[in-house]
Amino acid sequence: MSNAPRRESVIERARLEPGVIDALHVGVLVLDPSGRIVDLNREAALLLDLSADSARDCASRDVLPPGSVVADVAERALRERRGVPETVGSLGGAPNGRFARCSATPVRGASREARAFAIEFRDVTGEVRVEQEVRQLDRLATIGRFAAAIAHEIRNPLTGIYAGVQFLERTLPPANDQQSATYQIVREEVEHLNRIVEDMLGTARTPEPRLETVDPNEVARKARLLLEEDARRRSVRVELRPDDSLPSVRLDPSLLLQVLLNLGRNALEASSAGGEITIETAVSLGSPSGGTIAAAASGPGVEFRVRDHGPGISPSERARIFEPFRTSKRGGTGLGLYVSFQIMEKHGGALWVRTEVDEGSEFSAWVPYHRRGEGGGDAGSAR
């Protein structure tokens, strides 16, 4: 209530002195009771990507981004004929865009009827991102404690179950197709549970890379070998396309293998029977200008690409696929890509995806020839 007279005074002065609201460091829209934009300042035009001259005298519903917090607050103020307290929401209406803190104040005449509404908003994307990261870290800390507590309780019985199934298959071979299928189902479900535990443990404590001088093609070959059995069950072919001219690089082969297996399993799950996934290595200058990037870097290095020809990833999903607990897969944890992102970040590398709906996806993991802080020299000399 104490700010209402000040805001009304600002708006009144703005009609006579246009520079008044332009001097404010918040976006201001002035709407008449019908929702027509009477005025807006330079900051509002900038934040909403509008031309101030074109927006004036237009209906706010035709100008403001649908689904944005500014449009929602304006619509509520006009409908209820009263002020709206500060609300945080999307500035542009897109789920992965900027955020704004927005409020509405009625400007009342002598009769106390609202004769205009001042919509004020400011960009709070940085604040929202920090809050999201804090909440995310809290969730990860909780998962870490939980994972550490259950690791031995779950993994040891799983190991026993898997070994028992293998023993039964050797000593009591299946007498018919149904028994054979049952053995396979038990194996697959144990492997699935074990991957969930591994993902949770990986999120709880991604180790520091133990760097070795490694032939990147050897890591790719091992990944293909370990994916072959899963691919065979799905009737999907795994194609390896190594670049034999690549120099050796400094990386942790176990952690990079984990990344390639995460990407490879995702590609297999996205593929239909009779399909194909490709694992490729190549010289690269780092993350591209396009694509969805989890960790960006540039400079000479080696790129590991895993490509599928599945349904692709929708724009709404791809914006957040590298965040923890984000998954569209039934039974998935949403941790595999996040763990992969952490591993690449600790290598001083990059992770990104190029994808089109109905055309498939290509995930790329990039490692530099030399990590930041390491000595230079000829990239190929370690070969």
XYZ file of C-alpha atoms in Angstrom:
383
model
C 0.000 0.000 0.000
C 2.806 2.447 0.877
C 4.275 2.207 -2.657
C 0.994 2.780 -4.509
C 0.985 6.621 -4.323
C 4.614 6.729 -5.467
C 3.874 4.482 -8.464
C 0.785 6.501 -9.402
C 2.874 9.666 -9.226
C 5.527 8.150 -11.461
C 2.917 7.172 -14.031
C 1.293 10.606 -13.977
C 4.667 12.269 -14.479
C 5.505 9.785 -17.225
C 2.666 11.148 -19.363
C 4.203 14.617 -19.144
C 7.858 13.599 -18.806
C 8.535 10.482 -20.913
C 12.067 10.186 -19.538
C 10.833 9.348 -16.034
C 9.987 5.680 -16.500
C 12.813 5.263 -19.002
C 15.198 6.115 -16.179
C 13.940 3.190 -14.086
C 16.008 -0.007 -13.971
C 12.888 -2.197 -14.008
C 10.495 -2.886 -16.837
C 7.256 -0.897 -16.606
C 4.109 -1.413 -18.646
C 1.097 0.878 -18.194
C -2.215 -0.672 -19.227
C -5.621 0.948 -19.373
C -8.607 -0.968 -17.911
C -9.284 -2.624 -21.272
C -5.750 -4.036 -21.415
C -4.415 -1.595 -24.018
C -0.746 -0.680 -23.584
C -0.711 3.041 -22.750
C 3.033 3.230 -22.251
C 6.147 1.155 -21.618
C 9.689 2.087 -20.789
C 12.949 1.224 -22.501
C 13.744 -1.597 -20.024
C 10.371 -3.275 -20.637
C 10.886 -3.166 -24.397
C 14.375 -4.607 -23.974
C 13.335 -7.441 -21.642
C 10.341 -8.404 -23.790
C 12.192 -7.879 -27.096
C 9.555 -5.404 -28.294
C 9.534 -2.181 -30.247
C 8.137 0.407 -27.846
C 6.549 2.460 -30.628
C 4.870 -0.609 -32.171
C 3.616 -1.931 -28.823
C 1.903 1.275 -27.680
C -1.876 1.297 -28.175
C -1.888 -2.482 -28.813
C -3.836 -4.971 -26.716
C -1.481 -6.496 -24.174
C -2.707 -10.024 -24.969
C -1.548 -9.541 -28.578
C 1.914 -8.321 -27.588
C 3.024 -10.077 -24.405
C 4.562 -13.563 -24.771
C 1.881 -16.211 -24.052
C 2.605 -18.079 -20.843
C 5.061 -15.458 -19.570
C 4.786 -14.179 -16.017
C 4.222 -10.641 -17.361
C 1.246 -11.781 -19.448
C -0.162 -13.800 -16.541
C 0.149 -10.962 -14.027
C -1.358 -8.458 -16.473
C -4.285 -10.777 -17.249
C -4.942 -11.347 -13.533
C -4.815 -7.638 -12.680
C -7.229 -6.798 -15.487
C -9.594 -9.603 -14.543
C -9.638 -8.971 -10.794
C -9.316 -5.175 -11.020
C -6.740 -5.083 -8.262
C -3.026 -5.372 -7.600
C -1.051 -8.586 -7.945
C 1.798 -9.363 -5.521
C 5.274 -10.224 -6.792
C 5.322 -13.448 -8.756
C 8.331 -15.224 -10.283
C 7.967 -16.993 -13.593
C 9.214 -17.351 -17.136
C 9.990 -14.033 -18.805
C 9.538 -15.240 -22.366
C 7.096 -18.088 -21.855
C 9.709 -20.755 -22.709
C 10.586 -23.273 -19.948
C 14.347 -22.923 -20.548
C 14.455 -19.124 -20.939
C 14.905 -16.218 -18.571
C 12.936 -15.547 -15.406
C 11.323 -12.380 -14.088
C 9.825 -11.118 -10.830
C 6.612 -9.303 -11.707
C 3.847 -7.398 -9.887
C 0.889 -5.182 -10.756
C -0.320 -2.011 -9.047
C -3.649 -0.300 -9.833
C -3.579 3.442 -10.475
C -6.801 4.822 -8.985
C -8.621 8.033 -9.708
C -10.644 10.210 -7.345
C -13.490 7.679 -7.420
C -11.010 4.952 -6.330
C -11.718 3.079 -9.544
C -8.675 1.653 -11.249
C -8.019 3.784 -14.318
C -4.723 2.112 -15.184
C -2.429 -0.706 -14.084
C 1.334 -0.494 -13.691
C 3.013 -3.814 -14.445
C 6.556 -3.837 -13.073
C 9.059 -6.612 -13.704
C 12.785 -7.283 -13.592
C 15.047 -10.055 -14.797
C 15.917 -12.422 -11.928
C 17.345 -15.260 -14.024
C 20.602 -15.281 -12.056
C 18.794 -15.510 -8.720
C 16.516 -18.297 -9.939
C 19.436 -20.274 -11.373
C 21.313 -20.048 -8.068
C 18.227 -21.189 -6.153
C 17.779 -24.091 -8.581
C 21.414 -25.100 -8.195
C 21.187 -24.982 -4.393
C 18.068 -27.177 -4.451
C 19.779 -29.504 -6.894
C 22.849 -29.797 -4.687
C 20.633 -30.528 -1.692
C 18.903 -33.302 -3.642
C 22.233 -34.723 -4.781
C 23.562 -34.669 -1.221
C 20.484 -36.591 -0.081
C 20.911 -39.097 -2.907
C 24.593 -39.427 -2.019
C 23.849 -40.311 1.588
C 21.116 -42.704 0.514
C 23.312 -44.353 -2.119
C 26.183 -44.855 0.310
C 23.815 -46.452 2.828
C 22.257 -48.923 0.396
C 25.256 -49.733 -1.806
C 26.401 -52.843 0.028
C 22.878 -53.827 1.066
C 21.754 -54.020 -2.570
C 24.885 -54.764 -4.580
C 25.968 -57.814 -2.614
C 22.630 -59.647 -2.996
C 22.507 -58.662 -6.671
C 25.939 -60.175 -7.198
C 24.776 -63.370 -5.513
C 21.591 -63.555 -7.576
C 23.470 -63.023 -10.830
C 26.098 -65.627 -9.961
C 23.339 -68.050 -8.955
C 21.550 -67.650 -12.287
C 24.786 -68.246 -14.179
C 25.434 -71.365 -12.080
C 21.934 -72.693 -12.775
C 22.327 -72.113 -16.493
C 25.553 -74.122 -16.493
C 24.384 -76.970 -14.263
C 20.681 -77.076 -15.212
C 20.459 -76.051 -18.855
C 16.985 -74.833 -19.822
C 14.763 -77.648 -21.032
C 12.587 -75.379 -23.168
C 12.261 -71.852 -24.530
C 10.217 -70.653 -21.560
C 12.926 -71.608 -19.068
C 15.574 -70.011 -21.275
C 13.532 -66.811 -21.442
C 13.126 -66.829 -17.654
C 16.883 -67.052 -17.135
C 17.362 -64.142 -19.515
C 14.701 -61.993 -17.800
C 16.335 -62.528 -14.385
C 19.747 -61.587 -15.800
C 18.420 -58.462 -17.471
C 16.534 -57.284 -14.381
C 19.588 -57.811 -12.159
C 21.689 -55.818 -14.667
C 19.054 -53.079 -14.672
C 19.062 -52.825 -10.866
C 22.843 -52.819 -10.815
C 22.947 -49.929 -13.310
C 20.584 -47.929 -11.096
C 22.862 -48.460 -8.099
C 25.921 -47.527 -10.201
C 24.228 -44.347 -11.411
C 23.332 -43.340 -7.872
C 26.827 -44.032 -6.608
C 28.316 -42.178 -9.550
C 26.217 -39.125 -8.737
C 27.178 -39.305 -5.083
C 30.910 -39.376 -5.714
C 32.325 -38.854 -9.179
C 36.026 -39.639 -8.687
C 38.831 -37.438 -9.897
C 40.212 -38.722 -13.224
C 43.346 -40.861 -13.034
C 44.984 -39.720 -16.228
C 46.859 -42.081 -18.498
C 48.207 -41.706 -22.012
C 45.592 -43.618 -23.958
C 44.714 -44.495 -27.541
C 41.144 -43.122 -27.767
C 40.211 -45.767 -30.326
C 40.913 -48.477 -27.752
C 38.346 -46.937 -25.396
C 35.823 -46.842 -28.256
C 36.544 -50.477 -29.187
C 36.056 -51.621 -25.600
C 32.765 -49.730 -25.389
C 31.542 -51.437 -28.534
C 32.550 -54.842 -27.180
C 30.676 -54.269 -23.904
C 27.559 -53.058 -25.740
C 27.450 -55.990 -28.162
C 25.460 -58.365 -25.934
C 22.771 -55.783 -25.166
C 22.662 -54.860 -28.857
C 22.296 -58.498 -29.890
C 19.304 -58.958 -27.583
C 17.687 -55.899 -29.133
C 18.612 -56.925 -32.717
C 20.549 -53.678 -33.152
C 23.944 -53.441 -34.838
C 26.837 -51.490 -33.277
C 29.099 -49.911 -35.898
C 32.571 -48.662 -34.945
C 34.217 -45.961 -37.068
C 37.586 -45.080 -35.553
C 39.875 -42.380 -36.906
C 43.205 -44.206 -37.057
C 45.120 -40.929 -37.392
C 44.225 -39.807 -33.867
C 47.030 -39.085 -31.403
C 46.991 -40.517 -27.922
C 45.431 -38.315 -25.252
C 45.543 -37.960 -21.489
C 42.351 -39.282 -19.950
C 40.951 -41.754 -17.452
C 40.011 -44.756 -19.616
C 37.607 -46.215 -17.046
C 35.649 -42.986 -16.672
C 35.544 -42.303 -20.422
C 34.373 -45.868 -20.932
C 31.571 -45.195 -18.443
C 30.518 -42.142 -20.481
C 30.511 -44.115 -23.754
C 28.526 -46.941 -22.163
C 25.953 -44.445 -20.834
C 25.624 -42.872 -24.272
C 25.641 -46.262 -26.002
C 22.906 -47.740 -23.797
C 20.754 -44.679 -24.370
C 21.274 -45.068 -28.115
C 20.320 -48.759 -27.980
C 17.176 -47.976 -26.000
C 16.232 -45.372 -28.602
C 16.730 -47.828 -31.495
C 14.236 -50.204 -33.034
C 14.967 -53.830 -33.908
C 17.006 -53.956 -37.085
C 18.489 -50.536 -36.407
C 22.067 -49.412 -35.977
C 24.060 -47.214 -33.645
C 27.475 -45.797 -34.471
C 30.470 -45.103 -32.252
C 32.924 -42.782 -33.968
C 36.150 -41.018 -33.042
C 37.482 -37.894 -34.725
C 39.718 -34.864 -34.309
C 37.631 -31.934 -33.077
C 37.990 -28.295 -32.053
C 35.474 -28.587 -29.230
C 31.787 -27.926 -28.727
C 29.831 -26.621 -31.726
C 27.917 -23.376 -32.005
C 24.668 -25.372 -32.317
C 23.289 -28.270 -30.317
C 22.433 -28.614 -26.653
C 25.623 -28.317 -24.610
C 26.112 -29.482 -21.028
C 29.775 -28.560 -20.725
C 31.437 -26.384 -23.344
C 35.109 -26.140 -24.273
C 37.228 -25.341 -27.270
C 40.625 -26.176 -28.716
C 42.177 -29.223 -30.362
C 41.039 -32.537 -28.953
C 39.336 -35.853 -29.603
C 35.610 -36.265 -30.030
C 33.744 -39.498 -29.261
C 30.391 -39.571 -31.084
C 27.527 -41.970 -30.409
C 24.760 -41.779 -32.993
C 21.353 -43.446 -33.216
C 18.491 -43.269 -35.695
C 15.711 -43.260 -33.122
C 12.872 -40.808 -32.499
C 15.146 -37.932 -31.474
C 14.575 -35.609 -28.529
C 11.865 -32.966 -28.446
C 12.872 -29.312 -27.878
C 11.140 -29.265 -24.473
C 13.109 -32.334 -23.312
C 16.510 -31.504 -24.799
C 16.794 -28.242 -22.849
C 17.095 -30.175 -19.560
C 18.410 -33.625 -20.472
C 21.731 -33.073 -18.717
C 20.065 -32.199 -15.407
C 19.878 -34.920 -12.728
C 16.659 -36.904 -12.376
C 15.389 -35.823 -15.807
C 14.303 -38.837 -17.827
C 11.540 -39.833 -20.209
C 12.471 -43.514 -20.036
C 10.326 -45.936 -18.099
C 12.376 -47.202 -15.165
C 15.191 -44.707 -15.795
C 16.885 -42.739 -13.021
C 17.745 -39.642 -15.023
C 21.306 -39.809 -13.685
C 23.302 -41.342 -16.547
C 23.736 -38.173 -18.603
C 24.332 -36.081 -15.502
C 27.113 -38.430 -14.348
C 28.579 -38.291 -17.873
C 28.495 -34.489 -17.730
C 30.356 -34.524 -14.404
C 33.019 -36.863 -15.810
C 33.585 -34.713 -18.902
C 33.732 -31.560 -16.799
C 36.427 -33.096 -14.595
C 38.419 -33.954 -17.726
C 38.265 -30.306 -18.816
C 36.182 -31.604 -21.703
C 32.734 -31.076 -23.145
C 29.479 -32.922 -23.709
C 26.735 -32.020 -26.161
C 23.969 -33.434 -28.321
C 22.655 -32.743 -31.790
C 19.171 -34.125 -32.273
C 16.118 -33.790 -34.493
C 12.697 -35.275 -33.879
C 12.198 -38.440 -35.986
C 15.814 -38.297 -37.218
C 17.795 -39.544 -34.232
C 20.448 -38.121 -31.918
C 24.209 -37.756 -31.875
C 25.871 -37.322 -28.479
C 29.469 -36.117 -28.418
C 32.034 -36.324 -25.621
C 35.144 -34.229 -26.224
C 38.484 -34.356 -24.424
C 41.371 -31.932 -25.038
C 44.807 -33.078 -26.091
C 46.057 -31.435 -22.923
C 44.001 -30.554 -19.866
C 44.165 -26.952 -18.682
C 47.196 -26.551 -16.475
C 49.143 -29.377 -18.110
C 52.173 -28.875 -20.261
C 51.871 -28.388 -24.008
C 54.000 -30.056 -26.605
C 53.161 -31.942 -29.728
C 49.727 -33.502 -29.417
C 50.804 -36.464 -31.394
C 54.075 -37.072 -29.617
C 52.557 -39.460 -27.123
C 51.557 -41.793 -29.816
